[in-house]
XYZ file of C-alpha atoms in Angstrom:
436
model
C 26.069 -3.642 -29.418
C 22.166 -4.188 -29.425
C 20.748 -7.717 -31.107
C 17.045 -7.874 -31.869
C 15.770 -11.794 -31.579
C 12.345 -12.273 -33.341
C 10.904 -14.433 -31.264
C 9.009 -12.325 -28.079
C 9.925 -13.008 -24.565
C 7.168 -13.599 -24.203
C 4.211 -15.090 -26.495
C 0.944 -12.300 -26.596
C -2.272 -13.734 -27.313
C -5.339 -11.527 -27.286
C -8.839 -13.495 -27.746
C -11.792 -10.630 -27.429
C -9.295 -7.196 -29.019
C -10.533 -4.099 -26.743
C -9.464 -1.130 -28.247
C -10.920 1.418 -25.559
C -8.436 -1.345 -23.294
C -4.989 -0.824 -26.508
C -6.062 2.797 -25.537
C -5.092 2.090 -21.234
C -2.291 -0.101 -22.048
C -0.265 2.174 -24.167
C 0.216 4.562 -20.867
C 2.842 1.056 -20.246
C 3.941 1.934 -23.621
C 4.328 5.878 -24.087
C 3.689 7.171 -20.758
C 5.675 7.782 -17.412
C 5.706 4.983 -15.670
C 6.287 2.663 -18.957
C 8.577 0.332 -20.153
C 10.329 2.755 -22.879
C 10.451 5.047 -19.698
C 12.522 1.970 -17.816
C 14.837 1.258 -20.474
C 16.161 4.542 -21.662
C 16.316 4.952 -17.116
C 18.242 1.920 -16.639
C 20.072 2.215 -19.869
C 21.306 5.742 -19.625
C 22.439 5.138 -15.641
C 24.347 2.194 -16.581
C 26.440 4.522 -19.331
C 27.031 6.932 -17.108
C 28.806 4.375 -13.982
C 31.785 3.691 -13.302
C 31.355 1.022 -11.104
C 31.842 -2.568 -13.451
C 29.698 -4.449 -11.690
C 26.326 -2.757 -11.490
C 26.467 -0.937 -14.884
C 26.210 -4.515 -15.999
C 22.823 -4.930 -13.712
C 21.751 -1.322 -14.737
C 22.629 -2.569 -18.487
C 21.029 -5.685 -18.533
C 17.781 -4.913 -16.843
C 17.314 -1.351 -19.307
C 17.816 -4.363 -22.585
C 15.018 -6.769 -20.865
C 12.221 -2.999 -20.408
C 13.616 -2.843 -24.468
C 11.798 -6.320 -24.523
C 9.203 -5.493 -22.428
C 8.103 -2.708 -24.302
C 7.902 -5.612 -27.518
C 5.485 -7.235 -25.456
C 2.525 -4.025 -24.571
C 3.468 -3.042 -28.291
C 2.293 -6.313 -29.912
C -0.239 -6.737 -27.165
C -1.853 -3.050 -27.903
C -1.694 -3.551 -31.535
C -3.734 -6.112 -31.077
C -6.368 -4.845 -28.758
C -6.006 -0.915 -31.609
C -6.211 -3.257 -34.519
C -10.563 -2.998 -35.460
C -9.589 0.803 -34.774
C -7.991 -0.186 -38.915
C -11.498 -1.004 -40.083
C -14.469 -0.929 -37.774
C -15.775 2.984 -37.502
C -17.675 2.107 -33.488
C -13.821 1.260 -32.740
C -12.242 3.969 -34.665
C -14.166 6.103 -32.165
C -12.468 5.034 -28.279
C -9.356 7.078 -29.664
C -9.751 8.586 -33.390
C -6.791 10.341 -32.866
C -5.095 6.964 -33.019
C -7.973 5.244 -35.107
C -6.814 8.210 -37.872
C -3.372 9.726 -36.801
C -2.040 6.667 -36.441
C -3.361 4.198 -38.472
C -4.768 1.822 -35.736
C -1.224 1.293 -34.816
C 1.366 1.914 -31.588
C 3.219 4.796 -31.055
C 5.379 6.911 -28.490
C 2.107 8.463 -26.863
C 0.722 7.674 -23.642
C -3.384 6.611 -23.288
C -4.135 10.714 -22.964
C -2.295 10.734 -26.462
C 0.405 12.993 -24.783
C 3.651 12.654 -26.556
C 7.097 10.557 -24.503
C 9.602 12.641 -23.174
C 13.291 12.683 -21.140
C 11.798 14.368 -18.629
C 9.800 10.956 -17.486
C 14.040 9.992 -16.400
C 15.479 9.383 -13.266
C 19.272 10.735 -13.754
C 21.652 12.107 -11.546
C 24.673 10.402 -12.292
C 25.200 8.877 -8.070
C 24.307 5.183 -8.125
C 23.047 4.979 -5.085
C 20.434 8.111 -5.969
C 19.580 6.282 -8.474
C 19.500 2.610 -7.569
C 16.560 4.185 -5.159
C 14.344 6.056 -7.946
C 14.871 3.089 -9.778
C 12.934 0.813 -6.916
C 9.992 3.451 -6.870
C 9.855 3.396 -10.972
C 9.251 -0.082 -10.179
C 7.441 0.241 -7.729
C 5.503 2.453 -10.275
C 4.971 0.315 -12.700
C 3.783 -3.199 -10.664
C 0.626 -0.851 -9.576
C -0.041 -0.069 -13.295
C 0.262 -3.076 -14.421
C -2.429 -4.825 -11.182
C -4.707 -1.937 -12.197
C -4.702 -3.182 -15.538
C -5.571 -6.538 -15.320
C -8.558 -5.423 -12.970
C -8.948 -3.907 -16.223
C -9.407 -6.611 -18.731
C -11.585 -9.534 -18.921
C -9.781 -10.898 -21.562
C -7.231 -14.472 -20.452
C -3.904 -13.907 -22.546
C -4.102 -10.332 -21.663
C -4.401 -10.884 -18.307
C -1.440 -13.606 -18.732
C 0.809 -11.246 -20.017
C 0.343 -8.589 -17.441
C 0.909 -10.271 -15.145
C 4.365 -12.474 -16.700
C 5.456 -7.918 -17.108
C 3.668 -7.188 -13.684
C 5.448 -9.943 -12.140
C 9.157 -8.990 -13.254
C 8.535 -5.467 -12.342
C 8.852 -6.714 -8.539
C 11.999 -9.515 -9.410
C 13.923 -5.950 -10.845
C 12.782 -4.625 -7.526
C 14.857 -7.181 -6.068
C 17.795 -6.776 -7.814
C 18.360 -2.744 -7.559
C 17.334 -3.336 -4.063
C 20.082 -5.755 -3.924
C 22.382 -4.169 -5.369
C 21.751 -0.737 -3.635
C 22.781 -2.990 -0.279
C 25.897 -4.609 -1.160
C 27.174 -0.933 -1.505
C 27.081 -1.103 1.914
C 26.568 2.756 2.259
C 24.384 3.805 5.430
C 20.738 3.892 4.421
C 20.866 8.132 4.719
C 24.639 9.013 3.719
C 23.757 10.875 0.490
C 26.571 12.517 -1.307
C 29.610 13.319 -0.104
C 28.534 16.741 2.553
C 27.647 15.241 5.903
C 24.503 17.381 6.451
C 24.328 19.462 9.610
C 24.705 17.851 12.995
C 21.730 17.746 15.056
C 19.509 19.879 12.873
C 18.859 16.012 10.931
C 17.116 14.514 13.713
C 14.689 17.189 14.762
C 11.264 16.433 13.538
C 9.492 19.691 13.032
C 5.044 19.173 13.541
C 4.193 21.663 11.178
C 0.259 20.308 10.552
C -0.756 21.145 13.804
C -4.370 20.480 15.225
C -7.165 18.755 17.269
C -10.428 17.712 17.923
C -12.823 20.478 15.475
C -9.943 22.295 14.525
C -7.927 19.900 12.938
C -6.839 16.258 12.920
C -4.500 14.888 16.234
C -1.689 14.596 15.181
C 0.641 11.032 14.892
C 3.394 9.846 16.561
C 5.226 6.876 15.293
C 9.408 5.681 14.714
C 9.186 8.634 12.218
C 9.014 11.414 14.188
C 9.938 10.173 18.415
C 12.132 7.457 19.716
C 16.057 6.944 18.580
C 18.190 10.043 17.452
C 13.876 12.147 16.762
C 14.027 15.796 18.692
C 10.393 16.772 18.000
C 10.333 20.034 17.385
C 7.261 22.393 18.359
C 6.047 24.402 14.770
C 8.524 26.757 14.330
C 5.801 28.981 12.827
C 3.926 28.841 16.467
C 6.575 29.090 18.649
C 6.630 32.813 19.005
C 3.064 33.030 19.613
C 2.966 30.059 21.989
C 5.847 31.300 23.888
C 8.055 27.961 23.193
C 11.388 28.011 23.672
C 13.105 27.544 19.727
C 14.274 24.371 19.436
C 12.467 22.188 22.471
C 10.136 19.725 22.505
C 6.587 20.372 22.626
C 3.289 18.364 23.380
C 1.125 16.970 21.343
C -1.677 19.842 21.564
C -0.631 22.439 24.660
C -3.736 23.402 24.944
C -4.975 23.028 29.163
C -8.163 24.082 28.451
C -11.811 21.702 27.459
C -13.964 22.773 24.189
C -17.028 21.692 26.361
C -18.487 23.932 28.751
C -19.099 20.460 30.711
C -15.694 18.628 30.485
C -16.584 16.476 33.617
C -19.400 15.054 32.062
C -17.372 14.403 28.863
C -15.009 12.404 30.552
C -17.468 10.168 32.118
C -18.400 9.456 29.088
C -15.367 8.663 27.434
C -14.411 6.264 30.387
C -17.779 4.450 29.733
C -16.172 4.163 25.583
C -13.150 2.914 26.861
C -14.447 0.269 28.925
C -16.213 -1.199 26.321
C -13.236 -0.981 24.274
C -11.434 -2.653 27.212
C -13.144 -5.375 26.735
C -14.077 -5.645 23.065
C -10.182 -6.023 22.500
C -10.162 -8.255 24.941
C -12.588 -10.599 23.567
C -10.539 -9.969 19.933
C -7.849 -10.723 21.058
C -9.153 -14.147 22.117
C -10.634 -14.611 18.341
C -7.756 -13.466 16.599
C -5.327 -16.574 16.846
C -8.594 -18.689 15.523
C -9.090 -16.617 12.112
C -5.304 -17.142 11.657
C -5.897 -20.788 11.556
C -9.060 -20.486 9.630
C -7.050 -18.283 7.179
C -6.135 -20.604 3.889
C -4.124 -17.451 1.753
C -0.916 -17.115 3.595
C -0.951 -12.679 3.144
C -4.694 -13.015 5.338
C -3.208 -14.977 8.114
C 0.387 -12.676 7.568
C -2.441 -9.650 8.725
C -4.412 -11.496 11.038
C -1.541 -12.037 12.893
C 0.110 -8.911 13.109
C -2.576 -7.443 14.465
C -2.831 -9.314 17.071
C -0.033 -8.359 17.669
C -1.224 -4.730 17.537
C -4.196 -5.635 18.997
C -2.532 -6.768 22.052
C -0.520 -3.475 22.402
C -3.540 -1.734 22.468
C -4.749 -3.642 25.421
C -1.608 -2.204 27.327
C -2.930 1.506 25.278
C -6.679 1.392 26.710
C -5.150 0.878 30.099
C -2.078 3.456 30.271
C -4.627 6.259 29.004
C -6.483 4.450 32.590
C -3.945 5.244 34.626
C -3.544 8.552 33.412
C -7.363 9.357 33.731
C -7.145 8.465 37.140
C -9.482 5.045 37.045
C -9.627 1.567 37.600
C -8.688 -0.324 33.720
C -12.460 -2.426 34.893
C -14.169 -3.481 31.520
C -17.425 -3.547 30.468
C -19.469 -6.368 28.378
C -19.307 -5.621 24.839
C -22.315 -6.904 23.301
C -22.127 -5.307 19.782
C -18.490 -6.550 19.499
C -19.608 -10.246 20.903
C -21.647 -10.371 17.864
C -19.452 -9.675 15.520
C -17.296 -12.012 17.110
C -20.166 -14.879 16.983
C -20.862 -13.369 13.709
C -16.891 -14.247 12.662
C -17.532 -17.612 14.013
C -20.697 -18.564 11.408
C -17.843 -17.346 8.502
C -15.163 -19.458 10.039
C -17.485 -22.534 10.089
C -19.615 -22.335 6.871
C -15.960 -21.671 4.891
C -15.557 -25.035 5.584
C -17.943 -25.627 2.521
C -16.701 -23.232 0.196
C -13.793 -22.330 -1.692
C -10.689 -21.339 0.317
C -11.216 -18.516 -2.364
C -14.334 -17.549 -0.920
C -13.255 -18.858 2.311
C -11.339 -16.545 2.554
C -13.413 -13.722 1.154
C -16.326 -14.083 3.806
C -13.371 -13.989 6.970
C -11.897 -10.572 5.577
C -15.504 -9.525 5.175
C -16.369 -9.871 8.940
C -13.201 -9.260 10.022
C -13.834 -6.054 7.967
C -16.974 -5.314 10.169
C -14.573 -5.661 13.162
C -12.849 -3.365 11.621
C -15.448 -0.570 11.645
C -16.657 -0.823 14.844
C -13.220 -0.682 16.592
C -12.936 2.547 13.688
C -16.107 4.216 15.089
C -15.238 3.501 19.079
C -11.525 4.898 18.944
C -12.789 7.636 16.621
C -15.324 8.594 19.209
C -13.369 8.094 22.194
C -10.823 9.964 20.339
C -13.174 13.302 19.903
C -14.180 13.231 23.753
C -10.793 13.084 25.805
C -9.525 16.113 23.377
C -12.899 17.822 23.398
C -12.638 17.332 27.067
C -9.656 19.314 27.456
C -7.365 15.828 27.598
C -5.007 16.480 24.488
C -2.516 13.312 26.206
C -5.070 10.901 25.546
C -6.199 11.580 22.416
C -3.209 10.902 21.272
C -2.650 7.862 22.578
C -6.308 7.129 21.396
C -5.392 8.082 17.540
C -2.719 6.092 17.701
C -5.565 2.680 18.194
C -7.186 4.696 15.867
C -4.462 4.379 12.663
C -3.628 0.474 13.579
C -7.132 -0.324 12.866
C -7.320 2.560 9.903
C -4.198 0.616 8.423
C -5.240 -3.472 8.703
C -9.024 -2.062 7.176
C -6.971 -0.672 4.649
C -4.643 -4.132 4.479
C -7.906 -6.229 4.295
C -8.738 -4.422 1.372
C -5.886 -4.918 -0.635
C -5.854 -8.687 0.373
C -8.963 -8.818 -1.014
C -8.182 -7.684 -4.481
C -5.299 -9.842 -4.635
C -7.638 -12.963 -3.584
C -10.176 -11.648 -5.965
C -7.582 -10.687 -8.571
C -5.915 -14.489 -8.424
C -9.233 -16.205 -9.419
C -9.259 -13.716 -11.857
C -6.643 -15.126 -13.437
C -6.898 -18.697 -12.213
C -3.797 -18.811 -10.409
C -5.663 -19.915 -6.528
C -5.513 -23.406 -5.298
C -8.440 -26.006 -6.424
C -12.124 -25.548 -4.475
C -12.157 -27.223 -1.185
C -14.817 -29.423 -1.751
C -12.918 -30.239 -5.633
C -10.469 -32.054 -3.441
C -12.241 -33.667 -0.942
C -14.456 -34.999 -4.368
C -11.048 -36.697 -5.505
C -10.206 -38.266 -2.446
C -13.267 -40.177 -2.063
C -13.657 -41.535 -5.201
C -9.836 -42.568 -4.954
């Protein structure tokens, strides 16, 4: 049986009501990724579950989601309250103000009614648990975005609490899924067709000016994978059905002067080789200078990637048939010097400000490398060297991912600073130490 305790599991406080933001909050009240959808999804999965232990998990979290619905509802109601008596506030959402009297209802932020179509229920426990993990991940992102769109301290605290519980639920669902001890891809009871299940169809093809280069990774090569040239093109290209194909089987150059392009490519590669070598030496210092653990990990991981990129460049030189000789890269030298200045200046800054300055310096480096690898990749493609273009594209993708990760870390640091969860500034710590 359900029992309602007349006290929120989290006390909601709003100092500065914002009706427009109250409307945004309705996304987590009656939206596709909201708390009612989660509560209903987990509870109904629990009702269907024959596994007593996982049933208890589903009912526990489903019930907690109902309490989260009450928190979100209370939070939204406090933000929407001015709509009851203020014309300007009512204009933020006439539907809520006129039809709903400034209160909450089972609608999302666009006024669309809640529907059971939001629920993902299959009756297969492992499949449902995977859906739940994805649902919690989506909800976490929604809360993160809501936090970034409000300045009210009490609201931020409540949303931070709810966002954190999404991660808790992800951990619980993941542990429950792993405890089933099923092979990762053992879905249902009918086994997949042997051979076919391990074929990766290279269906989105192209190179150079005709489209993006094909990416390689653990999702389509290595292990059990068999890479298959696009079935739609096999007859045209004379490929044998089911055989692996090169990333791009064209052997002719798209340029009228491939030798000239190859010479330019070699110059670019030598510049990149020296640039990466400088970065291998600089990254350990950046790891040491970083304060946030996420930033330290990002720099440490990119150091490993950079070392691999150096080896990849040497492989490219070998394929071209020229010596892997570095050419002094003044551009990278200047960027690294700026990074050293950021580290030195950071000693007297708040830890968040110091880390953000370090990220800015690191992203200038990433953009320089993205430009360098992008140019080299294009030259290789136009010079009729698709295999080399593919290798360079791997490094380019790694640089783009590293840049995006730094952006994400910066946003998290700024969000943490706004909610007051970061460490105290260094200067304040130094004053305390002197006074003692």
